[in-house]
């Protein structure tokens, strides 16, 4: 091969490998979706997944949103002061949290908390032959392990995003009222008046998409884990990386879809 | 009746099965022996369809395992994994009764629990163990829970991957008797992997020795000592020198 073409060939190979991986993930997600609709269903597993993905993520999501909302209010106030626009704090905090930071930060926290734990758990099950054991006990791993977790992601992450939005706005409100001298009633009125249904809808839709991405990636890398402790480690790391990058990419696409039309 | 015909399986450069052929008659007990890493566990997993062979055919009662209803096929099997493979998120009795708590064999919870406790008793575990979690048990206890799980739904065909490793001699004797009992009383077909020669003599109707990816010798257990196969005789007598290289 022409030496000059070698880097190109390398880039080409990487691109093909990336596309192949995306294809495998898409097939995996499609298979999972197919299993979602066909019995048997495992309600107990679903309950467990709802608890772990949703309820137990509340503290970390709440704290993330609270601090971010507070910091956002301070930033906007300081930035706005440069051109006498301090009064826009409630509006920008609301927009910033609901449209962008709420879903993205919750999505990333879920990638850190849920994707990693799903990947590590399923990978360990694979390495210790528990997945094989499930099959021999006439239980489809896709239905028993993957479907409940993905459904939990699709259902609870939008709710978490909603909660995060509210807490984030409250964080901004608390800082604005306590430290920046805003009138509480006026702040809330401004926030409520300013937000449109489309903002909230986009926030929840993003949450749903990110929940799906986070759980599917955890399951995919777990089910395809290599052997041994190293395999589990690698699966966990890759799942979080992939989930985080895909969440940010999906955020970009969805923002385009919702707000440039 | 289980038939393996010229089964091949490789993992990358590692050619594990190189044309393994074996027949196991219905209601009989076959024991597979062979050196560590020769592919005994892989062979069992091929029959169950957990590993797809690269070439060759596997028939159960005349039907190719790749065709037909997979659920119905698996419902006939019980499998004890070498590492027990217990579900660590479930308690011991829920592991044992896994099959009885969902799917086509579903029973009321009380009944499933009672069956689980009875199976635990048969592998020498007390009812107190039922509510513990697998991670709280010793290796040998986990193995026995795995055994209880394999036999819980009274399958027609049972695979045991090293059922007595990690057990004390008395408990190993109990498990050997249990396996023999399952074959004789329940008429099950059993395929057992073991390194323990006293187990072989206690459990087997027939013995097959896997070496270099093929069945090196097979025959009735009574003919094992008289056989003049150098590989077999080195193996059963545990000699370091012979045709099987000790350093592989
Ligand atoms: N999933 C797998 N991927 C890659 N290699 C594998 C896999 N499963 C087994 N092997 C390899 O196949 C060979 C046979 O493994 P197997 O577990 O069947 O051995 P075994 O005969 O059961 O040995 P032991 O008596 O020690 O349990 C080994 O070299 C192992 O490394
Ligand atoms: Mg083995």
Coordinates of C-alpha atoms and ligand atoms in Angstrom, one line a residue:
Chain A
X1 CA 0.0 0.0 0.0
X2 CA 1.1 3.5 -0.7
X3 CA 2.6 4.7 2.6
X4 CA 0.8 8.0 2.3
X5 CA -2.6 6.2 2.3
X6 CA -1.9 4.3 5.5
X7 CA -3.4 6.9 7.9
X8 CA -6.4 7.1 5.6
X9 CA -6.8 3.3 5.7
X10 CA -6.6 3.4 9.4
X11 CA -9.3 6.1 9.7
X12 CA -11.4 4.1 7.2
X13 CA -11.1 1.0 9.3
X14 CA -12.0 2.8 12.5
X15 CA -15.1 4.3 10.8
X16 CA -16.2 0.9 9.6
X17 CA -15.6 -0.6 13.0
X18 CA -17.7 2.3 14.6
X19 CA -20.5 1.8 12.1
X20 CA -20.5 -2.0 12.7
X21 CA -20.7 -1.4 16.5
X22 CA -23.5 1.0 16.0
X23 CA -25.3 -1.6 13.8
X24 CA -24.8 -4.2 16.5
X25 CA -26.2 -1.9 19.2
X26 CA -29.2 -1.1 16.9
X27 CA -29.9 -4.8 16.4
X28 CA -29.6 -5.3 20.1
X29 CA -32.0 -2.5 20.8
X30 CA -34.4 -3.7 18.2
X31 CA -34.4 -7.2 19.6
X32 CA -35.0 -5.8 23.1
X33 CA -38.0 -3.8 21.7
X34 CA -39.4 -7.0 20.1
X35 CA -39.1 -8.8 23.4
X36 CA -40.9 -6.0 25.2
X37 CA -44.1 -6.7 23.4
X38 CA -44.2 -10.5 23.7
X39 CA -44.8 -12.5 26.9
X40 CA -43.6 -13.8 29.2
X41 CA -43.2 -10.7 31.2
X42 CA -41.4 -10.4 34.5
X43 CA -43.2 -7.9 36.7
X44 CA -41.0 -8.6 39.7
X45 CA -37.9 -7.8 37.8
X46 CA -39.5 -4.7 36.4
X47 CA -40.4 -3.5 39.9
X48 CA -36.9 -4.1 41.0
X49 CA -35.5 -2.1 38.0
X50 CA -37.9 0.7 38.5
X51 CA -36.7 1.0 42.1
X52 CA -33.1 1.0 41.1
X53 CA -33.1 3.1 38.0
X54 CA -35.7 5.6 39.2
X55 CA -36.3 5.9 42.9
X56 CA -32.8 5.3 44.1
X57 CA -31.4 7.8 41.5
X58 CA -33.5 10.6 43.0
X59 CA -30.9 11.9 45.6
X60 CA -28.1 12.2 43.1
X61 CA -30.3 13.7 40.5
X62 CA -31.8 16.2 43.0
X63 CA -28.4 17.3 44.3
X64 CA -27.0 17.7 40.8
X65 CA -29.9 19.8 39.7
X66 CA -30.0 21.9 42.9
X67 CA -26.3 23.0 42.6
X68 CA -26.5 23.5 38.9
X69 CA -29.6 25.7 39.2
X70 CA -27.9 27.8 41.9
X71 CA -24.7 28.2 40.0
X72 CA -26.6 29.1 36.8
X73 CA -28.5 31.9 38.6
X74 CA -25.2 33.3 39.9
X75 CA -23.6 33.1 36.4
X76 CA -26.5 34.7 34.6
X77 CA -26.7 37.4 37.2
X78 CA -23.0 38.2 36.9
X79 CA -23.0 38.0 33.1
X80 CA -26.3 39.9 32.7
X81 CA -24.9 42.7 34.9
X82 CA -22.4 43.5 32.2
X83 CA -25.2 44.9 30.1
X84 CA -27.8 45.8 32.8
X85 CA -29.8 42.7 32.1
X86 CA -29.8 41.2 35.6
X87 CA -33.6 40.8 35.5
X88 CA -33.5 38.0 33.0
X89 CA -32.2 35.5 35.7
X90 CA -35.6 33.7 36.2
X91 CA -36.2 33.3 32.5
X92 CA -32.7 32.1 31.6
X93 CA -32.5 29.7 34.5
X94 CA -35.9 28.2 33.5
X95 CA -34.9 27.9 29.9
X96 CA -31.4 26.6 30.6
X97 CA -32.5 24.0 33.1
X98 CA -35.6 22.7 31.3
X99 CA -34.3 22.7 27.7
X100 CA -30.7 21.8 28.2
X101 CA -29.1 21.3 31.6
X102 CA -31.8 19.3 33.3
X103 CA -32.0 16.5 30.7
X104 CA -28.3 16.4 29.9
X105 CA -27.1 16.4 33.5
X106 CA -29.7 13.9 34.6
X107 CA -28.8 11.8 31.5
X108 CA -25.1 11.9 32.4
X109 CA -25.7 11.1 36.0
X110 CA -27.9 8.1 35.0
X111 CA -25.1 7.0 32.7
X112 CA -22.7 7.2 35.6
X113 CA -24.9 5.5 38.1
X114 CA -27.2 3.2 36.2
X115 CA -25.4 2.3 33.1
X116 CA -22.3 1.3 35.0
X117 CA -24.1 -0.8 37.5
X118 CA -26.2 -2.5 34.9
X119 CA -23.1 -3.3 32.8
X120 CA -21.1 -4.6 35.8
X121 CA -24.0 -6.7 37.0
X122 CA -24.8 -8.3 33.7
X123 CA -21.2 -8.8 32.8
X124 CA -20.5 -10.5 36.1
X125 CA -23.5 -12.7 35.5
X126 CA -22.1 -13.6 32.1
X127 CA -18.6 -14.3 33.4
X128 CA -19.9 -16.6 36.2
X129 CA -22.1 -18.5 33.7
X130 CA -25.3 -17.1 35.3
X131 CA -26.6 -16.1 31.8
X132 CA -26.0 -19.6 30.5
X133 CA -27.8 -20.9 33.6
X134 CA -30.8 -18.6 32.9
X135 CA -31.0 -20.1 29.4
X136 CA -30.9 -23.7 30.6
X137 CA -33.7 -22.7 33.1
X138 CA -35.8 -21.8 30.1
X139 CA -35.6 -18.1 30.8
X140 CA -34.7 -15.7 28.0
X141 CA -31.9 -13.4 29.3
X142 CA -33.2 -10.6 27.0
X143 CA -36.6 -10.8 28.6
X144 CA -35.5 -11.4 32.1
X145 CA -32.5 -9.0 32.4
X146 CA -32.7 -6.5 29.6
X147 CA -36.3 -5.7 29.0
X148 CA -37.2 -4.7 32.6
X149 CA -34.1 -2.5 32.8
X150 CA -34.8 -0.7 29.5
X151 CA -38.5 -0.2 30.3
X152 CA -37.4 1.2 33.7
X153 CA -35.1 3.6 31.9
X154 CA -37.7 4.7 29.4
X155 CA -40.3 5.3 32.1
X156 CA -38.4 6.7 35.0
X157 CA -35.7 8.9 33.5
X158 CA -38.3 11.4 32.0
X159 CA -39.7 11.6 35.5
X160 CA -36.3 12.2 37.0
X161 CA -35.6 14.9 34.4
X162 CA -38.9 16.5 35.3
X163 CA -38.0 16.4 39.0
X164 CA -34.5 17.7 38.1
X165 CA -35.9 20.6 36.2
X166 CA -38.1 21.6 39.1
X167 CA -35.3 21.3 41.6
X168 CA -32.9 23.1 39.4
X169 CA -35.3 26.0 39.0
X170 CA -35.8 26.0 42.7
X171 CA -32.0 26.1 43.2
X172 CA -31.9 29.2 41.0
X173 CA -34.8 30.7 42.8
X174 CA -33.3 30.1 46.2
X175 CA -30.0 31.8 45.2
X176 CA -31.8 34.7 43.5
X177 CA -34.1 35.4 46.4
X178 CA -31.5 34.8 49.2
X179 CA -28.4 36.4 47.7
X180 CA -29.4 38.5 44.7
X181 CA -32.4 40.3 46.1
X182 CA -35.1 39.1 43.7
X183 CA -38.7 39.2 44.8
X184 CA -39.9 35.7 45.4
X185 CA -43.4 36.0 43.8
X186 CA -42.1 37.9 40.8
X187 CA -39.4 35.3 40.2
X188 CA -41.9 32.5 40.2
X189 CA -44.3 34.4 38.0
X190 CA -41.6 35.2 35.5
X191 CA -40.5 31.5 35.4
X192 CA -44.0 30.2 34.9
X193 CA -45.0 32.8 32.3
X194 CA -41.9 32.3 30.3
X195 CA -41.9 28.5 29.9
X196 CA -43.8 27.1 27.0
X197 CA -45.3 23.7 26.8
X198 CA -42.8 22.8 24.1
X199 CA -39.9 23.4 26.5
X200 CA -41.3 21.0 29.0
X201 CA -42.2 18.4 26.3
X202 CA -38.7 18.5 24.8
X203 CA -37.3 18.1 28.3
X204 CA -39.3 14.9 29.0
X205 CA -38.7 13.5 25.5
X206 CA -35.0 13.9 25.9
X207 CA -35.3 12.2 29.3
X208 CA -37.0 9.3 27.7
X209 CA -34.4 9.0 24.9
X210 CA -31.5 9.3 27.4
X211 CA -33.1 6.7 29.7
X212 CA -33.3 4.3 26.8
X213 CA -29.7 5.0 25.7
X214 CA -28.3 4.6 29.2
X215 CA -30.0 1.3 30.0
X216 CA -29.5 -0.2 26.5
X217 CA -25.8 0.6 26.6
X218 CA -25.4 -1.0 30.0
X219 CA -27.2 -4.1 28.9
X220 CA -25.4 -4.3 25.6
X221 CA -21.9 -4.1 27.0
X222 CA -22.8 -6.4 29.9
X223 CA -24.2 -9.1 27.6
X224 CA -21.2 -8.8 25.3
X225 CA -18.6 -8.7 28.1
X226 CA -15.3 -10.5 27.7
X227 CA -14.1 -13.1 30.2
X228 CA -12.8 -12.6 33.7
X229 CA -12.6 -9.6 35.9
X230 CA -10.9 -7.7 33.2
X231 CA -13.8 -8.3 30.9
X232 CA -16.2 -6.9 33.4
X233 CA -14.0 -3.9 33.9
X234 CA -13.8 -3.2 30.2
X235 CA -17.5 -3.7 29.7
X236 CA -18.3 -1.2 32.5
X237 CA -15.9 1.4 31.2
X238 CA -17.1 1.1 27.6
X239 CA -20.7 1.2 28.5
X240 CA -20.4 4.5 30.4
X241 CA -18.3 6.1 27.7
X242 CA -20.7 5.0 25.0
X243 CA -23.8 6.0 26.9
X244 CA -22.3 9.5 27.7
X245 CA -21.3 10.2 24.2
X246 CA -24.5 8.9 22.7
X247 CA -26.5 11.0 25.2
X248 CA -24.7 14.1 24.2
X249 CA -25.0 13.4 20.5
X250 CA -28.7 12.6 20.9
X251 CA -29.2 15.8 22.9
X252 CA -27.7 17.7 20.0
X253 CA -30.0 16.0 17.5
X254 CA -33.1 16.3 19.6
X255 CA -32.4 20.0 20.3
X256 CA -32.2 20.5 16.6
X257 CA -35.5 18.7 16.0
X258 CA -37.4 20.5 18.7
X259 CA -36.2 24.1 18.4
X260 CA -35.1 24.7 14.8
X261 CA -38.4 23.7 13.3
Chain B
X1 CA -30.8 -40.6 23.3
X2 CA -28.2 -38.0 22.7
X3 CA -25.9 -38.3 19.6
X4 CA -22.9 -36.1 18.9
X5 CA -21.5 -36.6 15.4
X6 CA -18.1 -35.2 14.4
X7 CA -18.5 -32.0 16.5
X8 CA -15.9 -29.3 16.0
X9 CA -15.4 -26.2 18.0
X10 CA -12.5 -23.8 18.1
X11 CA -11.9 -20.5 20.0
X12 CA -9.6 -18.5 17.8
X13 CA -6.5 -20.6 17.3
X14 CA -7.5 -22.9 20.2
X15 CA -9.0 -26.0 18.5
X16 CA -10.9 -27.5 21.4
X17 CA -13.3 -30.2 19.9
X18 CA -11.9 -31.8 16.7
X19 CA -14.5 -34.3 15.7
X20 CA -16.0 -35.5 18.9
X21 CA -18.6 -38.3 18.4
X22 CA -20.5 -39.8 21.2
X23 CA -23.8 -41.6 21.8
X24 CA -25.7 -41.7 25.1
X25 CA -28.6 -44.1 25.4
X26 CA -31.8 -43.0 27.0
X27 CA -31.9 -43.7 30.7
X28 CA -28.2 -44.4 31.0
X29 CA -25.4 -42.6 32.8
X30 CA -22.4 -41.5 30.8
X31 CA -19.4 -40.2 32.5
X32 CA -16.9 -38.1 30.6
X33 CA -13.4 -38.0 31.8
X34 CA -10.3 -36.2 30.4
X35 CA -7.6 -33.8 31.3
X36 CA -8.2 -30.3 32.5
X37 CA -8.9 -27.9 29.5
X38 CA -9.7 -30.7 27.0
X39 CA -13.2 -29.3 26.3
X40 CA -15.5 -31.4 28.5
X41 CA -17.5 -28.4 29.6
X42 CA -17.5 -27.0 26.1
X43 CA -19.0 -30.3 24.9
X44 CA -21.9 -30.2 27.4
X45 CA -22.6 -26.6 26.4
X46 CA -22.7 -27.6 22.8
X47 CA -25.4 -30.1 23.5
X48 CA -27.4 -27.5 25.4
X49 CA -27.0 -25.0 22.5
X50 CA -25.2 -22.5 24.7
X51 CA -22.1 -22.8 22.4
X52 CA -22.7 -23.2 18.7
X53 CA -20.3 -25.8 17.2
X54 CA -18.4 -24.9 14.1
X55 CA -19.2 -28.2 12.5
X56 CA -20.9 -31.5 13.2
X57 CA -24.4 -32.5 14.3
X58 CA -26.0 -33.0 17.7
X59 CA -29.2 -34.9 17.9
X60 CA -31.5 -35.5 20.9
X61 CA -34.0 -38.2 20.3
X62 CA -33.3 -38.0 16.6
X63 CA -34.0 -34.3 16.3
X64 CA -31.3 -31.8 15.5
X65 CA -30.9 -29.4 18.5
X66 CA -31.0 -26.4 16.2
X67 CA -34.5 -27.2 15.0
X68 CA -37.7 -27.4 16.9
X69 CA -39.1 -25.5 19.8
X70 CA -36.2 -24.3 22.0
X71 CA -38.3 -23.8 25.1
X72 CA -39.7 -27.3 25.0
X73 CA -36.2 -28.6 24.3
X74 CA -34.7 -26.8 27.3
X75 CA -37.6 -27.8 29.6
X76 CA -36.3 -31.4 29.3
X77 CA -32.8 -30.5 30.6
X78 CA -31.2 -29.8 34.0
X79 CA -27.7 -28.6 34.2
X80 CA -25.2 -28.2 37.0
X81 CA -22.5 -25.7 36.0
X82 CA -18.9 -26.2 37.0
X83 CA -19.0 -23.0 39.0
X84 CA -22.5 -23.6 40.2
X85 CA -23.7 -20.3 38.5
X86 CA -26.2 -19.5 41.2
X87 CA -28.1 -16.2 40.8
X88 CA -26.6 -14.0 43.5
X89 CA -29.6 -11.7 43.6
X90 CA -31.9 -14.5 44.7
X91 CA -32.0 -16.5 47.9
X92 CA -31.0 -20.1 47.9
X93 CA -34.6 -21.5 47.7
X94 CA -35.5 -19.1 45.0
X95 CA -32.5 -20.3 43.0
X96 CA -33.5 -24.0 43.5
X97 CA -37.1 -23.3 42.6
X98 CA -36.3 -20.9 39.8
X99 CA -38.1 -23.0 37.2
X100 CA -41.0 -23.6 39.5
X101 CA -41.6 -19.9 40.1
X102 CA -42.1 -18.9 36.4
X103 CA -42.8 -20.2 32.9
X104 CA -44.6 -23.3 31.9
X105 CA -43.7 -25.2 35.1
X106 CA -45.0 -22.5 37.5
X107 CA -46.4 -23.6 40.8
X108 CA -47.8 -21.8 43.8
X109 CA -45.1 -20.2 45.9
X110 CA -45.6 -22.4 48.9
X111 CA -45.4 -25.5 46.9
X112 CA -42.3 -24.4 45.0
X113 CA -40.6 -23.5 48.3
X114 CA -41.5 -26.9 49.8
X115 CA -40.0 -28.7 46.7
X116 CA -36.9 -26.5 47.0
X117 CA -36.4 -27.4 50.6
X118 CA -36.9 -31.1 49.8
X119 CA -34.3 -31.0 47.0
X120 CA -31.9 -29.2 49.4
X121 CA -32.4 -31.9 51.9
X122 CA -31.5 -34.5 49.2
X123 CA -28.2 -32.8 48.6
X124 CA -27.5 -32.7 52.3
X125 CA -28.4 -29.1 53.0
X126 CA -30.6 -28.1 56.0
X127 CA -33.8 -26.1 55.6
X128 CA -32.1 -23.1 57.3
X129 CA -29.9 -22.6 54.3
X130 CA -33.0 -21.9 52.1
X131 CA -33.3 -18.2 53.1
X132 CA -29.6 -17.4 52.8
X133 CA -28.0 -15.9 49.8
X134 CA -25.4 -17.8 47.6
X135 CA -22.6 -15.4 48.5
X136 CA -23.0 -16.5 52.2
X137 CA -22.4 -20.2 51.4
X138 CA -19.1 -22.1 51.0
X139 CA -18.0 -23.4 47.6
X140 CA -19.1 -26.9 48.3
X141 CA -22.5 -25.7 49.5
X142 CA -23.0 -23.6 46.4
X143 CA -22.2 -26.6 44.3
X144 CA -24.9 -28.6 46.1
X145 CA -27.4 -25.8 45.7
X146 CA -26.6 -25.8 42.0
X147 CA -27.2 -29.6 42.0
X148 CA -30.6 -29.1 43.8
X149 CA -31.5 -26.5 41.2
X150 CA -30.6 -28.9 38.3
X151 CA -32.9 -31.6 39.6
X152 CA -35.7 -29.4 41.0
X153 CA -38.0 -29.7 38.0
X154 CA -37.2 -33.4 37.6
X155 CA -35.8 -33.2 34.1
X156 CA -35.4 -36.1 31.8
X157 CA -31.8 -35.3 30.9
X158 CA -29.4 -34.0 33.4
X159 CA -25.8 -32.7 32.9
X160 CA -23.5 -32.5 35.9
X161 CA -20.3 -30.7 35.4
X162 CA -18.0 -31.9 38.2
X163 CA -20.7 -32.5 40.9
X164 CA -18.3 -33.6 43.6
X165 CA -15.3 -31.3 43.3
X166 CA -14.9 -29.2 46.5
X167 CA -16.9 -31.7 48.6
X168 CA -15.7 -33.8 51.5
X169 CA -15.5 -37.6 50.8
X170 CA -18.7 -38.3 52.7
X171 CA -20.7 -35.6 50.9
X172 CA -19.2 -36.8 47.6
X173 CA -20.5 -40.2 48.4
X174 CA -24.0 -38.8 49.1
X175 CA -24.0 -36.9 45.8
X176 CA -22.8 -40.0 43.9
X177 CA -25.7 -42.0 45.4
X178 CA -28.1 -39.2 44.5
X179 CA -27.0 -39.2 40.9
X180 CA -27.3 -42.9 40.6
X181 CA -30.7 -42.8 42.2
X182 CA -31.9 -40.1 39.8
X183 CA -30.9 -42.3 36.9
X184 CA -32.2 -45.6 38.2
X185 CA -35.4 -44.3 39.9
X186 CA -36.4 -41.5 37.6
X187 CA -35.1 -43.1 34.5
X188 CA -33.2 -39.9 33.6
X189 CA -30.4 -39.7 31.2
X190 CA -27.3 -38.3 32.8
X191 CA -24.0 -37.0 31.5
X192 CA -21.5 -36.3 34.1
X193 CA -18.1 -34.8 34.0
X194 CA -15.8 -35.7 36.8
X195 CA -12.1 -36.1 37.7
X196 CA -12.9 -38.2 40.7
X197 CA -12.3 -41.9 39.8
X198 CA -14.4 -43.2 42.7
X199 CA -17.2 -41.1 41.4
X200 CA -16.8 -42.6 38.0
X201 CA -17.1 -46.1 39.4
X202 CA -20.1 -45.1 41.4
X203 CA -22.1 -43.2 38.8
X204 CA -21.2 -44.5 35.4
X205 CA -22.9 -47.0 33.1
X206 CA -20.5 -46.1 30.4
X207 CA -17.4 -44.0 30.4
X208 CA -15.9 -41.8 27.6
X209 CA -12.5 -40.3 27.7
X210 CA -12.0 -37.0 25.8
X211 CA -8.5 -36.2 24.7
X212 CA -7.1 -34.0 21.9
X213 CA -10.7 -33.0 21.0
X214 CA -11.9 -36.5 20.2
X215 CA -13.3 -39.4 22.2
X216 CA -10.2 -41.4 22.8
X217 CA -11.9 -44.4 24.4
X218 CA -15.5 -45.3 25.3
X219 CA -16.9 -48.4 26.9
X220 CA -18.8 -49.8 29.9
X221 CA -17.4 -48.8 33.2
X222 CA -16.6 -52.5 34.0
X223 CA -14.3 -52.6 31.0
X224 CA -12.3 -49.5 32.0
X225 CA -9.6 -51.3 33.9
X226 CA -9.1 -54.1 31.5
X227 CA -9.0 -51.7 28.5
X228 CA -5.5 -51.6 26.9
X229 CA -5.8 -48.0 25.8
X230 CA -2.6 -46.3 27.0
X231 CA -4.2 -42.9 27.4
X232 CA -7.1 -44.3 29.5
X233 CA -4.8 -46.3 31.7
X234 CA -2.5 -43.4 32.3
X235 CA -5.5 -41.3 33.2
X236 CA -7.3 -43.6 35.5
X237 CA -4.1 -44.5 37.3
X238 CA -3.0 -40.9 37.5
X239 CA 0.6 -41.4 36.2
X240 CA 2.6 -38.4 35.2
X241 CA 4.4 -40.3 32.4
X242 CA 2.7 -41.8 29.4
X243 CA 1.3 -40.7 26.1
X244 CA -0.6 -37.7 27.7
X245 CA 2.0 -35.0 28.3
X246 CA 1.7 -33.7 31.8
X247 CA 2.9 -30.2 30.7
X248 CA 0.6 -29.0 28.0
Ligands
LIG1 N1 -16.1 -19.0 25.9 C1 -14.9 -19.4 25.6 N2 -14.1 -18.5 24.9 C2 -12.8 -18.9 24.6 N3 -12.2 -20.0 25.0 C3 -12.9 -20.9 25.7 C4 -14.3 -20.6 26.1 N4 -14.8 -21.7 26.8 C5 -13.8 -22.5 26.9 N5 -12.7 -22.1 26.2 C6 -11.4 -22.8 26.1 O1 -11.7 -24.2 25.7 C7 -10.9 -25.1 26.3 C8 -11.7 -26.2 27.0 O2 -12.4 -25.6 28.1 P1 -13.4 -26.4 29.0 O3 -13.9 -25.5 30.0 O4 -14.3 -27.2 28.2 O5 -12.3 -27.4 29.7 P2 -12.7 -28.7 30.6 O6 -12.4 -29.9 29.9 O7 -14.1 -28.5 31.1 O8 -11.6 -28.5 31.8 P3 -11.8 -28.6 33.4 O9 -11.7 -30.0 33.7 O10 -10.6 -27.9 33.9 O11 -13.1 -28.0 33.7 C9 -10.0 -24.3 27.3 O12 -8.7 -24.1 26.6 C10 -10.7 -22.9 27.4 O13 -9.7 -21.9 27.5
LIG2 MG1 -14.9 -27.9 32.8

